[in-house]
Amino acid sequence: MYYDDLPIWSFLGKVEKEGKNDPSEYKYYLFKHLHFTIFYNKDRVIEITAQSDLNADVDLTEEKEVDVEFMYSVKWKKTEIPFEKRMEKYSQSSSLPHHLEIHWFSIKSGVIVLLLNGFFATILMRVLKNDFVKYAHDEESAEDQEETGWKYIHGDVFRYPKYKSLLAAAVGSGTQLCTLAIFIFMLALVGVFYPYNRGALLTALVVIYALTAGIAGYTAASFFCQLEGTNWVRNLLLTGALFCGPLFLTFCFLNTVANAYSATAALPFGTIAVIFLI
């Protein structure tokens, strides 16, 4: 819940487990009264808290429809905290409710990936070591032997790829996205993104992506010229459309579906046109 872009949290209900071992015997209650305390400075809201009334509850244990009349009360308090510093409380992770949880699935997946990479590296090193020993054992007769194993394709590293323009465009787009991620992490470290400001991240992504387009163009064109490419203008156009094209088509499809269902997440045509021009 948000009020004036300030997050609000409170308990919605409770579960009564005392003296009951069977989960089917638990009782579930819903709080129907919330008390809001709003701190203000002149005409600005600085802080807001919500507290549930534990005495005003409704029993929801039985599976039947229940008519609940929700109530709320508000208390206004004056504070001297300026409006510019009202988000300092929410910028600290300790101010928001969170639960310490160990993600065992992610840990196990990481360990499995490390083990597989270790096994693969061990096998590869053994194969290459045997090849090195085999070819270094008799250097004089090595020229007469037929090339096998990894030496059969050792000359392919000097061969140009078939789709040079697509490879250069992928390298340019990847460099741009990597630069974009670095800038986003730097802005997050200095505290630009607050938990309440839900649109700041999306705005920063669009603006920084537009500003780093030159990095993608320079990287793609430079790499394309190193591959002895000729049509560098086509390569620049491909670099610009390689990531934005599929993303824009997907966004248009989802936005059309949102408009069809009259969802609030749908963006108007004017906003889409501005983003496209950027």
Coordinates of C-alpha atoms in Angstrom, one line a residue:
M1 CA 0.0 0.0 0.0
Y2 CA 1.2 3.5 -0.8
Y3 CA 0.2 7.0 0.3
D4 CA 1.8 10.0 -1.3
D5 CA 4.4 7.6 -2.7
L6 CA 5.3 6.4 0.8
P7 CA 5.1 2.6 1.5
I8 CA 2.7 1.4 4.2
W9 CA 2.7 -2.1 5.7
S10 CA 0.7 -3.7 8.4
F11 CA -0.6 -7.1 9.5
L12 CA -3.8 -8.3 7.7
G13 CA -4.7 -11.0 10.2
K14 CA -3.5 -13.7 12.5
V15 CA -3.5 -17.5 12.9
E16 CA -4.3 -19.0 16.3
K17 CA -2.2 -22.1 16.8
E18 CA -2.1 -22.4 20.6
G19 CA -2.9 -25.8 21.9
K20 CA -3.6 -27.2 18.5
N21 CA -1.3 -29.7 16.8
D22 CA -3.4 -30.4 13.7
P23 CA -3.3 -27.6 11.1
S24 CA -6.9 -28.3 10.3
E25 CA -7.8 -27.0 13.8
Y26 CA -6.1 -23.7 13.4
K27 CA -8.3 -20.6 13.5
Y28 CA -7.8 -17.7 11.1
Y29 CA -8.8 -14.1 11.8
L30 CA -8.9 -11.0 9.6
F31 CA -8.3 -7.5 11.1
K32 CA -11.0 -5.1 10.0
H33 CA -9.8 -1.9 11.6
L34 CA -6.6 0.0 10.6
H35 CA -5.2 3.0 12.4
F36 CA -3.0 5.4 10.4
T37 CA -0.6 7.9 11.9
I38 CA 0.5 10.6 9.5
F39 CA 3.4 12.9 10.2
Y40 CA 3.3 16.2 8.3
N41 CA 5.4 19.3 8.0
K42 CA 3.3 22.3 6.8
D43 CA 1.5 21.0 3.7
R44 CA 3.8 18.0 3.1
V45 CA 3.4 14.4 4.3
I46 CA 6.7 13.2 5.8
E47 CA 5.9 9.8 7.2
I48 CA 3.0 7.4 7.6
T49 CA 2.5 4.3 9.7
A50 CA -0.3 1.8 9.9
Q51 CA -1.3 -0.4 12.9
S52 CA -4.0 -3.1 13.0
D53 CA -6.5 -3.2 15.8
L54 CA -6.0 -6.7 17.3
N55 CA -9.4 -6.5 19.0
A56 CA -11.4 -5.8 15.8
D57 CA -11.1 -9.1 14.0
V58 CA -13.4 -11.5 12.0
D59 CA -13.2 -15.3 12.2
L60 CA -12.5 -16.7 8.8
T61 CA -12.0 -20.3 9.8
E62 CA -15.2 -21.7 8.4
E63 CA -15.3 -21.9 4.6
K64 CA -18.3 -19.6 4.0
E65 CA -19.0 -16.1 2.7
V66 CA -18.6 -13.4 5.4
D67 CA -19.6 -9.7 5.1
V68 CA -16.8 -7.6 6.5
E69 CA -17.1 -3.9 7.2
F70 CA -13.6 -2.4 7.2
M71 CA -12.9 0.7 9.2
Y72 CA -10.0 3.1 9.6
S73 CA -8.9 6.0 11.7
V74 CA -6.4 8.7 11.1
K75 CA -4.2 10.7 13.5
W76 CA -2.2 13.7 12.3
K77 CA 1.1 14.6 14.0
K78 CA 3.3 17.5 13.3
T79 CA 7.0 16.9 12.7
E80 CA 10.1 19.1 12.0
I81 CA 11.7 16.7 9.5
P82 CA 12.0 18.5 6.2
F83 CA 10.4 17.1 3.0
E84 CA 13.8 16.6 1.4
K85 CA 14.8 14.1 4.1
R86 CA 11.6 12.1 4.4
M87 CA 13.1 9.2 2.4
E88 CA 16.2 8.7 4.5
K89 CA 14.2 6.3 6.7
Y90 CA 13.1 4.2 3.8
S91 CA 16.5 4.1 2.1
Q92 CA 17.8 1.9 4.9
S93 CA 17.0 -1.8 4.5
S94 CA 16.5 -2.1 8.3
S95 CA 13.4 0.1 8.1
L96 CA 11.5 -2.2 5.8
P97 CA 10.2 -5.5 7.1
H98 CA 12.1 -8.5 5.7
H99 CA 12.8 -12.1 6.6
L100 CA 16.1 -13.8 6.6
E101 CA 15.8 -16.7 4.3
I102 CA 18.6 -19.0 2.9
H103 CA 18.0 -19.8 -0.7
W104 CA 19.2 -23.4 -0.7
F105 CA 18.0 -24.0 -4.3
S106 CA 20.2 -21.2 -5.6
I107 CA 23.2 -22.4 -3.5
K108 CA 22.8 -26.0 -4.8
S109 CA 22.5 -24.8 -8.4
G110 CA 25.7 -22.7 -8.0
V111 CA 27.6 -25.6 -6.5
I112 CA 26.4 -28.0 -9.3
V113 CA 27.6 -25.5 -12.0
L114 CA 31.0 -25.1 -10.3
L115 CA 31.4 -28.9 -10.1
L116 CA 30.4 -29.4 -13.8
N117 CA 32.9 -26.6 -14.8
G118 CA 35.6 -28.3 -12.8
F119 CA 35.0 -31.7 -14.3
F120 CA 34.9 -30.2 -17.8
A121 CA 38.2 -28.3 -17.2
T122 CA 39.8 -31.4 -15.8
I123 CA 38.8 -33.5 -18.8
L124 CA 39.8 -30.8 -21.3
M125 CA 43.2 -30.4 -19.7
R126 CA 43.9 -34.1 -19.8
V127 CA 43.0 -34.4 -23.4
L128 CA 45.1 -31.4 -24.4
K129 CA 48.0 -32.6 -22.3
N130 CA 48.0 -36.0 -24.0
D131 CA 48.0 -34.2 -27.4
F132 CA 50.9 -31.9 -26.4
V133 CA 52.9 -34.9 -25.2
K134 CA 52.1 -36.8 -28.4
Y135 CA 53.1 -34.0 -30.8
A136 CA 56.2 -33.0 -28.7
H137 CA 57.5 -36.5 -28.4
D138 CA 58.7 -36.7 -31.9
E139 CA 59.0 -33.3 -33.5
E140 CA 60.8 -34.6 -36.6
S141 CA 58.1 -37.0 -37.7
A142 CA 55.3 -34.7 -36.7
E143 CA 55.1 -33.1 -40.2
D144 CA 54.4 -36.4 -41.8
Q145 CA 51.6 -37.3 -39.4
E146 CA 48.0 -36.5 -40.2
E147 CA 46.5 -33.8 -38.0
T148 CA 44.0 -35.1 -35.6
G149 CA 42.1 -33.8 -32.5
W150 CA 42.3 -30.1 -31.7
K151 CA 45.1 -29.5 -34.2
Y152 CA 42.7 -30.4 -37.1
I153 CA 40.8 -27.1 -36.4
H154 CA 43.6 -24.9 -35.1
G155 CA 43.5 -22.8 -38.3
D156 CA 39.9 -21.9 -37.8
V157 CA 40.7 -19.1 -35.3
F158 CA 42.1 -17.1 -38.3
R159 CA 39.1 -17.6 -40.4
Y160 CA 36.4 -14.8 -40.6
P161 CA 32.9 -15.8 -39.5
K162 CA 30.2 -16.1 -42.0
Y163 CA 27.9 -13.4 -40.6
K164 CA 30.4 -10.7 -39.7
S165 CA 27.8 -7.9 -39.5
L166 CA 25.5 -9.9 -37.1
L167 CA 28.5 -10.8 -34.9
A168 CA 29.7 -7.2 -34.8
A169 CA 26.2 -5.9 -34.0
A170 CA 25.9 -8.5 -31.1
V171 CA 29.2 -7.4 -29.7
G172 CA 28.1 -3.7 -29.9
S173 CA 24.8 -4.4 -28.2
G174 CA 26.4 -6.5 -25.5
T175 CA 28.9 -3.7 -24.8
Q176 CA 26.1 -1.2 -24.5
L177 CA 24.1 -3.4 -22.1
C178 CA 27.1 -4.1 -20.0
T179 CA 27.8 -0.3 -19.7
L180 CA 24.1 0.2 -18.9
A181 CA 24.3 -2.3 -16.1
I182 CA 27.5 -0.7 -14.7
F183 CA 25.8 2.8 -14.6
I184 CA 22.7 1.4 -13.0
F185 CA 24.7 -0.3 -10.3
M186 CA 26.7 2.9 -9.7
L187 CA 23.5 5.0 -9.3
A188 CA 22.0 2.4 -6.9
L189 CA 25.2 2.5 -4.8
V190 CA 25.0 6.3 -4.4
G191 CA 21.3 6.0 -3.3
V192 CA 19.5 7.4 -6.3
F193 CA 16.9 4.6 -6.4
Y194 CA 14.7 4.5 -3.3
P195 CA 12.2 1.8 -2.6
Y196 CA 9.3 4.2 -3.0
N197 CA 10.3 5.6 -6.3
R198 CA 9.1 2.9 -8.6
G199 CA 9.5 4.8 -11.9
A200 CA 13.0 6.1 -11.3
L201 CA 14.6 2.8 -12.4
L202 CA 12.7 2.6 -15.6
T203 CA 13.4 6.2 -16.4
A204 CA 17.1 5.7 -15.8
L205 CA 17.1 2.6 -18.0
V206 CA 15.6 4.5 -20.9
V207 CA 17.8 7.6 -20.6
I208 CA 21.1 5.7 -20.0
Y209 CA 20.3 3.3 -22.8
A210 CA 19.8 6.2 -25.2
L211 CA 23.0 7.9 -24.0
T212 CA 25.1 4.8 -24.4
A213 CA 24.0 4.2 -28.0
G214 CA 27.2 5.8 -29.2
I215 CA 29.2 3.1 -27.3
A216 CA 27.3 0.4 -29.2
G217 CA 27.8 2.0 -32.5
Y218 CA 31.5 2.6 -32.1
T219 CA 32.2 -0.9 -30.8
A220 CA 30.2 -2.6 -33.5
A221 CA 31.7 -0.4 -36.3
S222 CA 35.3 -0.9 -35.0
F223 CA 34.9 -4.6 -34.7
F224 CA 33.2 -4.8 -38.1
C225 CA 36.1 -3.0 -39.7
Q226 CA 38.6 -5.3 -38.1
L227 CA 36.8 -8.2 -39.8
E228 CA 37.3 -6.3 -43.1
G229 CA 33.6 -5.5 -43.5
T230 CA 32.5 -2.9 -46.0
N231 CA 28.9 -1.8 -45.5
W232 CA 29.4 -0.2 -42.0
V233 CA 26.2 1.9 -42.3
R234 CA 24.1 -1.3 -42.5
N235 CA 26.0 -2.7 -39.6
L236 CA 25.1 0.4 -37.5
L237 CA 21.4 0.1 -38.3
L238 CA 21.5 -3.6 -37.4
T239 CA 23.2 -2.8 -34.1
G240 CA 20.5 -0.3 -33.2
A241 CA 17.7 -2.7 -34.1
L242 CA 19.2 -5.9 -32.7
F243 CA 18.0 -5.4 -29.2
C244 CA 15.5 -2.6 -29.5
G245 CA 13.5 -4.3 -32.3
P246 CA 12.4 -7.5 -30.5
L247 CA 12.0 -5.5 -27.3
F248 CA 9.8 -2.9 -28.9
L249 CA 7.6 -5.5 -30.7
T250 CA 7.1 -7.4 -27.5
F251 CA 6.2 -4.3 -25.6
C252 CA 3.7 -3.2 -28.3
F253 CA 2.0 -6.6 -28.1
L254 CA 1.8 -6.6 -24.3
N255 CA 0.6 -3.0 -24.3
T256 CA -2.1 -3.8 -26.8
V257 CA -3.3 -6.7 -24.6
A258 CA -3.3 -4.3 -21.6
N259 CA -5.4 -1.8 -23.6
A260 CA -7.8 -4.5 -24.6
Y261 CA -8.5 -5.3 -21.0
S262 CA -8.4 -1.7 -19.9
A263 CA -5.5 -2.3 -17.5
T264 CA -3.8 0.6 -15.7
A265 CA -0.4 -0.7 -16.8
A266 CA -1.1 0.2 -20.4
L267 CA 0.8 3.3 -21.6
P268 CA -0.8 5.9 -23.9
F269 CA 0.3 6.4 -27.5
G270 CA 2.0 9.7 -26.7
T271 CA 4.3 8.1 -24.1
I272 CA 5.2 5.3 -26.5
A273 CA 6.0 7.8 -29.2
V274 CA 8.3 9.8 -26.9
I275 CA 10.1 6.6 -25.8
F276 CA 10.5 5.6 -29.5
L277 CA 12.0 8.9 -30.4
I278 CA 14.5 8.7 -27.5

